[in-house]
Tab-separated table of C-alpha atoms in Angstrom:
chain	number	residue	atom	x	y	z
L	1	MET	CA	0.000	0.000	0.000
L	2	THR	CA	1.426	3.369	-1.056
L	3	ARG	CA	2.267	5.768	1.770
L	4	ARG	CA	0.123	8.879	1.771
L	5	VAL	CA	1.862	12.167	0.921
L	6	THR	CA	1.263	14.929	3.499
L	7	ILE	CA	0.781	18.681	3.146
L	8	ALA	CA	4.041	19.178	5.075
L	9	GLU	CA	5.946	17.223	2.396
L	10	VAL	CA	4.369	19.260	-0.380
L	11	ALA	CA	5.249	22.458	1.504
L	12	GLU	CA	8.880	21.422	1.985
L	13	GLU	CA	9.304	20.466	-1.671
L	14	ALA	CA	7.663	23.684	-2.883
L	15	GLY	CA	9.586	25.873	-0.424
L	16	VAL	CA	6.493	27.418	1.140
L	17	SER	CA	4.575	27.090	4.407
L	18	ALA	CA	2.033	24.365	5.082
L	19	MET	CA	-0.612	27.095	5.419
L	20	THR	CA	0.152	28.322	1.891
L	21	VAL	CA	-0.203	24.782	0.515
L	22	SER	CA	-3.505	24.344	2.336
L	23	ASN	CA	-4.835	27.652	0.999
L	24	VAL	CA	-3.808	26.851	-2.569
L	25	LEU	CA	-5.263	23.335	-2.517
L	26	ASN	CA	-8.511	24.656	-1.050
L	27	GLY	CA	-8.786	27.423	-3.632
L	28	LYS	CA	-8.366	30.261	-1.176
L	29	PRO	CA	-6.963	33.633	-2.359
L	30	GLY	CA	-3.706	35.190	-1.185
L	31	ALA	CA	-0.940	33.243	-2.922
L	32	ALA	CA	0.948	34.737	-5.852
L	33	ASP	CA	0.327	33.126	-9.248
L	34	ASP	CA	3.807	31.625	-9.497
L	35	THR	CA	3.522	30.248	-5.940
L	36	ARG	CA	0.132	28.740	-6.758
L	37	ARG	CA	1.482	27.089	-9.909
L	38	ARG	CA	4.506	25.715	-8.069
L	39	VAL	CA	2.402	24.245	-5.250
L	40	LEU	CA	-0.024	22.589	-7.674
L	41	GLU	CA	2.841	21.174	-9.739
L	42	VAL	CA	4.569	19.721	-6.664
L	43	ALA	CA	1.296	18.291	-5.308
L	44	GLU	CA	0.625	16.557	-8.621
L	45	ARG	CA	4.198	15.290	-8.981
L	46	LEU	CA	4.245	13.846	-5.451
L	47	GLY	CA	0.786	12.362	-5.886
L	48	TYR	CA	-0.847	14.250	-3.023
L	49	GLN	CA	-4.458	13.178	-2.445
L	50	PRO	CA	-6.550	14.913	0.240
L	51	ASN	CA	-8.945	12.694	2.139
L	52	VAL	CA	-9.873	14.907	5.082
L	53	SER	CA	-13.612	14.434	4.743
L	54	ALA	CA	-13.384	10.663	4.617
L	55	ARG	CA	-11.053	10.560	7.594
L	56	ASN	CA	-13.222	12.840	9.714
L	57	LEU	CA	-16.419	11.035	8.761
L	58	LYS	CA	-14.929	7.699	9.710
L	59	ALA	CA	-13.670	9.018	13.039
L	60	GLY	CA	-16.907	10.829	13.835
L	61	ARG	CA	-15.145	14.188	13.930
L	62	SER	CA	-15.780	17.592	12.419
L	63	GLY	CA	-12.184	18.316	11.390
L	64	LEU	CA	-12.555	21.724	13.046
L	65	ILE	CA	-10.624	23.143	16.005
L	66	GLY	CA	-12.101	26.044	17.954
L	67	VAL	CA	-9.853	28.953	18.886
L	68	MET	CA	-11.005	31.491	21.462
L	69	THR	CA	-8.899	34.633	21.513
L	70	LEU	CA	-9.216	38.056	23.143
L	71	ASP	CA	-10.369	39.954	20.061
L	72	LEU	CA	-9.611	40.138	16.366
L	73	THR	CA	-7.461	43.291	16.517
L	74	ASN	CA	-5.087	42.299	19.330
L	75	GLN	CA	-1.691	41.624	17.736
L	76	TYR	CA	-0.618	39.454	20.657
L	77	GLY	CA	-3.515	37.056	20.099
L	78	LEU	CA	-3.205	37.174	16.322
L	79	GLU	CA	0.457	36.116	16.421
L	80	ILE	CA	-0.519	33.114	18.548
L	81	VAL	CA	-3.400	32.244	16.205
L	82	ARG	CA	-0.962	32.363	13.282
L	83	GLY	CA	1.026	29.587	14.939
L	84	VAL	CA	-2.169	27.635	15.591
L	85	ALA	CA	-3.181	27.969	11.937
L	86	ASP	CA	0.178	26.663	10.722
L	87	ALA	CA	-0.035	23.602	12.986
L	88	LEU	CA	-3.601	22.858	11.900
L	89	ALA	CA	-2.666	23.208	8.236
L	90	GLU	CA	0.009	20.556	8.756
L	91	ALA	CA	-2.649	18.285	10.227
L	92	GLU	CA	-5.138	19.162	7.459
L	93	ARG	CA	-7.648	20.653	9.871
L	94	GLU	CA	-9.424	23.966	9.876
L	95	LEU	CA	-9.876	26.483	12.673
L	96	LEU	CA	-12.977	28.279	13.857
L	97	ILE	CA	-12.116	31.588	15.570
L	98	ASN	CA	-14.177	33.174	18.317
L	99	ALA	CA	-13.451	36.491	20.055
L	100	THR	CA	-14.371	36.663	23.746
L	101	TYR	CA	-13.356	40.245	24.615
L	102	GLN	CA	-12.486	38.974	28.130
L	103	ASP	CA	-16.200	38.514	28.796
L	104	ALA	CA	-16.765	35.512	31.084
L	105	ILE	CA	-20.399	35.034	30.022
L	106	ARG	CA	-19.592	35.194	26.316
L	107	GLU	CA	-16.713	32.786	26.901
L	108	ARG	CA	-18.984	30.232	28.584
L	109	GLU	CA	-21.697	30.582	25.935
L	110	ARG	CA	-19.214	30.005	23.117
L	111	ILE	CA	-17.878	26.894	24.842
L	112	GLU	CA	-21.452	25.581	25.229
L	113	PHE	CA	-22.012	26.193	21.511
L	114	LEU	CA	-18.743	24.628	20.354
L	115	GLY	CA	-19.208	21.687	22.720
L	116	GLN	CA	-22.271	20.489	20.812
L	117	GLY	CA	-20.061	18.568	18.390
L	118	LEU	CA	-19.156	21.564	16.247
L	119	VAL	CA	-15.408	21.211	16.940
L	120	ASP	CA	-13.100	18.377	17.974
L	121	GLY	CA	-11.268	20.474	20.565
L	122	VAL	CA	-10.713	24.051	21.664
L	123	LEU	CA	-7.735	26.332	22.296
L	124	MET	CA	-8.229	29.308	24.625
L	125	VAL	CA	-5.907	32.349	24.675
L	126	ALA	CA	-5.678	34.034	28.116
L	127	PRO	CA	-9.253	33.056	29.029
L	128	VAL	CA	-11.216	34.248	32.047
L	129	LEU	CA	-12.196	30.606	32.626
L	130	GLU	CA	-14.647	30.776	35.511
L	131	GLU	CA	-15.658	27.580	37.305
L	132	ALA	CA	-18.955	27.474	35.378
L	133	THR	CA	-17.005	27.422	32.111
L	134	LEU	CA	-14.766	24.611	33.363
L	135	GLU	CA	-17.892	22.638	34.205
L	136	VAL	CA	-19.214	23.132	30.670
L	137	LEU	CA	-15.922	21.797	29.284
L	138	ARG	CA	-16.146	18.754	31.557
L	139	ARG	CA	-19.758	17.986	30.623
L	140	ALA	CA	-19.039	18.309	26.906
L	141	ASN	CA	-15.910	16.138	27.270
L	142	LEU	CA	-14.232	18.667	24.992
L	143	PRO	CA	-10.413	18.477	24.743
L	144	CYS	CA	-8.943	21.858	25.660
L	145	VAL	CA	-5.509	23.492	25.912
L	146	ILE	CA	-4.975	26.927	27.472
L	147	ILE	CA	-2.445	29.436	26.144
L	148	ASP	CA	-1.115	32.010	28.643
L	149	PRO	CA	-3.633	31.247	31.429
L	150	ARG	CA	-4.604	33.992	33.840
L	151	ARG	CA	-3.836	31.634	36.706
L	152	LEU	CA	-1.652	28.541	36.899
L	153	ASP	CA	-3.979	26.389	39.011
L	154	VAL	CA	-6.301	25.724	36.047
L	155	PRO	CA	-6.763	21.920	35.798
L	156	LEU	CA	-6.100	21.870	32.049
L	157	PRO	CA	-3.016	21.476	29.847
L	158	ARG	CA	-1.445	24.878	29.253
L	159	VAL	CA	1.294	26.624	27.304
L	160	THR	CA	3.175	29.318	29.214
L	161	VAL	CA	6.502	31.160	28.939
L	162	ASP	CA	9.331	31.893	31.358
L	163	ASN	CA	7.993	35.270	32.489
L	164	TYR	CA	10.213	35.474	35.578
L	165	HIS	CA	13.621	35.118	33.941
L	166	GLY	CA	12.541	37.231	30.965
L	167	MET	CA	11.720	40.259	33.113
L	168	ARG	CA	14.655	39.672	35.424
L	169	ALA	CA	17.037	39.719	32.446
L	170	ALA	CA	15.449	42.930	31.169
L	171	THR	CA	15.829	44.606	34.564
L	172	GLN	CA	19.447	43.474	34.794
L	173	HIS	CA	20.071	45.016	31.363
L	174	LEU	CA	18.969	48.422	32.696
L	175	LEU	CA	20.998	47.986	35.893
L	176	ASP	CA	24.083	47.135	33.825
L	177	LEU	CA	23.590	50.377	31.891
L	178	GLY	CA	23.658	52.287	35.198
L	179	HIS	CA	19.967	52.885	35.861
L	180	THR	CA	18.656	52.673	39.421
L	181	ARG	CA	15.469	54.789	39.197
L	182	ILE	CA	13.594	52.220	37.152
L	183	ALA	CA	9.824	52.661	36.998
L	184	TYR	CA	7.657	49.625	36.409
L	185	ILE	CA	4.144	49.507	34.932
L	186	ARG	CA	2.558	46.187	35.773
L	187	GLY	CA	-0.024	44.508	33.585
L	188	GLU	CA	-3.513	43.437	34.584
L	189	PRO	CA	-3.485	42.379	38.268
L	190	ASP	CA	-5.619	39.250	37.865
L	191	MET	CA	-3.077	37.548	35.608
L	192	GLU	CA	-0.460	35.190	36.993
L	193	SER	CA	2.057	36.435	34.427
L	194	THR	CA	1.773	39.963	35.838
L	195	THR	CA	2.762	38.783	39.302
L	196	VAL	CA	5.616	36.607	38.044
L	197	ARG	CA	7.085	39.356	35.853
L	198	PHE	CA	6.991	41.843	38.707
L	199	GLN	CA	8.820	39.318	40.890
L	200	GLY	CA	11.575	39.089	38.277
L	201	TYR	CA	11.901	42.888	38.301
L	202	SER	CA	11.918	43.060	42.119
L	203	ASP	CA	14.455	40.275	42.571
L	204	ALA	CA	16.855	41.776	40.034
L	205	LEU	CA	16.776	45.121	41.864
L	206	ARG	CA	17.273	43.607	45.302
L	207	LEU	CA	20.159	41.414	44.156
L	208	ALA	CA	21.809	44.603	42.841
L	209	GLY	CA	21.303	46.311	46.207
L	210	VAL	CA	18.533	48.587	44.933
L	211	GLU	CA	15.352	48.773	46.989
L	212	VAL	CA	12.038	48.607	45.157
L	213	ASP	CA	10.524	52.107	45.297
L	214	GLU	CA	6.760	51.597	45.356
L	215	ARG	CA	6.281	55.161	44.114
L	216	LEU	CA	7.794	54.046	40.814
L	217	VAL	CA	5.405	51.078	40.460
L	218	ALA	CA	1.951	51.390	38.862
L	219	ALA	CA	-0.746	49.089	37.476
L	220	CYS	CA	-2.235	49.242	34.002
L	221	ASP	CA	-4.225	47.187	31.518
L	222	PHE	CA	-2.421	45.888	28.449
L	223	SER	CA	-3.158	48.892	26.245
L	224	TYR	CA	-1.347	51.800	24.601
L	225	ALA	CA	-3.761	54.355	26.090
L	226	CYS	CA	-3.281	53.145	29.644
L	227	GLY	CA	0.479	53.006	29.108
L	228	PHE	CA	0.481	56.616	27.939
L	229	ARG	CA	-1.572	57.868	30.907
L	230	THR	CA	0.304	55.894	33.528
L	231	ALA	CA	3.757	56.712	32.174
L	232	ALA	CA	2.859	60.409	31.943
L	233	ARG	CA	2.016	60.455	35.641
L	234	LEU	CA	5.181	58.575	36.675
L	235	ILE	CA	7.350	60.881	34.561
L	236	ALA	CA	5.746	64.053	35.913
L	237	GLU	CA	5.767	63.001	39.572
L	238	HIS	CA	8.914	60.864	39.978
L	239	GLN	CA	11.276	61.457	36.999
L	240	PRO	CA	12.601	57.906	36.452
L	241	THR	CA	15.563	57.396	34.131
L	242	ALA	CA	14.123	54.125	32.828
L	243	LEU	CA	10.712	52.552	32.589
L	244	MET	CA	9.732	48.902	32.199
L	245	ALA	CA	6.326	47.695	31.090
L	246	GLY	CA	4.500	44.391	31.377
L	247	ALA	CA	3.541	44.547	27.682
L	248	ASP	CA	4.791	46.174	24.477
L	249	LEU	CA	1.643	48.244	23.999
L	250	ILE	CA	2.114	49.771	27.467
L	251	ALA	CA	5.754	50.493	26.617
L	252	LEU	CA	4.877	52.122	23.284
L	253	GLY	CA	2.397	54.348	25.111
L	254	ALA	CA	5.172	55.251	27.551
L	255	VAL	CA	7.491	56.249	24.683
L	256	ASP	CA	4.930	58.725	23.390
L	257	ALA	CA	4.187	59.984	26.913
L	258	ALA	CA	7.872	60.787	27.343
L	259	ARG	CA	7.919	62.709	24.078
L	260	ALA	CA	4.781	64.585	25.108
L	261	HIS	CA	6.740	65.741	28.178
L	262	GLY	CA	9.594	66.985	25.995
L	263	LEU	CA	11.867	64.047	26.798
L	264	GLU	CA	13.997	62.020	24.417
L	265	VAL	CA	13.822	58.223	24.258
L	266	PRO	CA	16.309	56.816	25.066
L	267	GLY	CA	18.407	59.873	25.990
L	268	ASP	CA	16.206	60.999	28.890
L	269	LEU	CA	14.167	57.859	29.432
L	270	SER	CA	15.025	54.280	28.495
L	271	VAL	CA	11.986	52.086	27.854
L	272	VAL	CA	11.598	48.280	27.892
L	273	GLY	CA	8.549	46.221	26.906
L	274	PHE	CA	7.474	42.595	27.001
L	275	ASP	CA	6.100	40.499	24.081
L	276	ASP	CA	8.101	41.545	20.988
L	277	LEU	CA	5.059	42.321	18.879
L	278	PRO	CA	5.788	43.395	15.282
L	279	GLN	CA	5.304	47.027	16.376
L	280	ALA	CA	8.305	46.729	18.720
L	281	ALA	CA	10.742	46.417	15.812
L	282	GLN	CA	8.830	48.912	13.659
L	283	SER	CA	8.762	51.750	16.230
L	284	PHE	CA	11.373	54.507	16.410
L	285	PRO	CA	13.563	53.899	18.191
L	286	GLY	CA	13.181	50.142	18.070
L	287	LEU	CA	11.809	48.902	21.388
L	288	THR	CA	14.015	46.855	23.676
L	289	THR	CA	11.726	44.073	24.864
L	290	VAL	CA	11.405	40.513	26.122
L	291	ARG	CA	10.407	38.226	23.269
L	292	GLN	CA	7.628	35.768	23.905
L	293	PRO	CA	7.688	33.067	21.195
L	294	LEU	CA	4.056	33.799	20.268
L	295	HIS	CA	4.020	31.814	17.029
L	296	GLU	CA	5.679	28.861	18.768
L	297	MET	CA	3.140	29.088	21.608
L	298	GLY	CA	0.360	28.631	19.061
L	299	LEU	CA	2.151	25.755	17.341
L	300	THR	CA	2.866	23.980	20.634
L	301	ALA	CA	-0.684	24.359	21.943
L	302	ALA	CA	-2.284	23.205	18.693
L	303	ARG	CA	-0.072	20.134	18.442
L	304	ALA	CA	-0.820	19.250	22.067
L	305	LEU	CA	-4.549	19.610	21.455
L	306	LEU	CA	-4.396	17.429	18.345
L	307	SER	CA	-2.697	14.739	20.435
L	308	LEU	CA	-5.544	14.903	22.939
L	309	VAL	CA	-8.113	14.714	20.143
L	310	GLU	CA	-6.389	11.547	18.918
L	311	GLY	CA	-6.670	10.069	22.397
L	312	GLN	CA	-2.981	10.385	23.270
L	313	GLN	CA	-1.642	11.284	26.722
L	314	LEU	CA	0.458	14.441	27.040
L	315	LEU	CA	3.858	14.076	28.676
L	316	LEU	CA	3.514	17.513	30.299
L	317	ASP	CA	0.487	19.538	31.354
L	318	ASP	CA	2.559	22.726	31.732
L	319	MET	CA	4.499	23.378	28.529
L	320	ARG	CA	6.772	26.321	29.351
L	321	LEU	CA	8.699	28.009	26.546
L	322	PRO	CA	11.773	30.237	26.974
L	323	THR	CA	11.798	34.018	26.600
L	324	GLU	CA	14.611	36.125	25.142
L	325	LEU	CA	15.779	39.679	25.783
L	326	VAL	CA	15.915	41.642	22.512
L	327	ILE	CA	17.994	44.819	22.838
L	328	ARG	CA	17.127	47.638	20.449
L	329	GLY	CA	17.486	51.411	20.445
L	330	SER	CA	15.146	52.382	23.290
L	331	THR	CA	17.689	51.725	26.067
L	332	VAL	CA	20.988	53.509	26.815
L	333	ALA	CA	22.920	54.590	29.905
L	334	PRO	CA	21.297	57.431	31.887
L	335	ARG	CA	22.478	60.997	31.382
L	336	ILE	CA	25.073	62.257	33.868
L	337	PRO	CA	23.505	64.812	36.282
L	338	ASP	CA	24.534	68.459	35.694
L	339	ALA	CA	25.050	69.362	39.351
L	340	PRO	CA	26.740	67.438	42.178
L	341	GLY	CA	24.155	65.585	44.230
L	342	ALA	CA	21.417	65.936	41.614
L	343	PRO	CA	19.308	62.815	41.102
L	344	SER	CA	20.053	60.643	38.092
L	345	ALA	CA	16.660	61.224	36.524
L	346	ALA	CA	14.916	62.240	33.354
L	347	ARG	CA	14.480	66.003	33.078
L	348	PRO	CA	11.039	67.554	33.237
L	349	ALA	CA	9.312	69.037	30.232
L	350	GLY	CA	10.897	72.229	28.971
L	351	ALA	CA	14.354	71.545	30.431
L	352	ASP	CA	17.413	72.488	28.420
L	353	HIS	CA	18.787	69.131	27.345
L	354	GLY	CA	22.100	70.543	26.094
L	355	PRO	CA	24.527	68.526	23.991
L	356	ARG	CA	24.441	64.739	24.129
């Protein structure tokens, strides 16, 4: 019996992604004409024959995987979903996306809907996941994997990242540059990752002999607007020389808040984020940040879920991926104070910055 050719083999031979092969073979738009021709030629030459419908019908499955993300404009969630889509394309499955907008009731209602046999399993990105929703999952016997859970005691397989060492490394980077007045804008307080990242920041300071100044610490949701407002207040009231944020969008808001106060980034204020969204590399200056492997998180979670759907046992329930400090142009050593005894701090709006 001839071995069946997979989409992954077609993709490798054609030099494109599995998602591109899937889109071409399913007649979806997006691929260039020469790419489309190459994929079709390789598929024919290798003898690729799709049989998804027959396989799913025989197994009593839909061939669909549900994905519940925060919303359809959040770049963080979209990068994760991109990884999910690539993994599902390899497995010749399709995804069904739902946006929850961090609404616990909507989240539970969508799970009830999907659990009626519409999907074979569900992936949830940073869900609220109240007990009532967990009960719905149990009753529906619906395989589920959580990505970036709000709390770590959720009794479900989950994909997380090393938040602690990521933020600790970022803090150490600023300390090595000579900063000691380092402000910190935490993320949403009900998320485990927020607490763990703050611990990495605190431990790095204390190990360097720098006490955590609570006046330099503030809370914020994961948004540009909140980052702008919160950073503006910290800059006006406490003049830090550096500012760290629990998310890139907060950090990007802080960059613009500094400029609104007449400060230069990084000359007057160094800024560090967390995520490494595409905007981090596209901003000016480029944002120093802690890279979460968002695409890999989606791939890992989707592959784990597919194993569960196939009735396999996972080796690990907590799949933790490494983070990486990415140093760009938004961090430099602090300016030397003009007068003896003056604090090493960013200057207020309107100050004469003088030569660099």
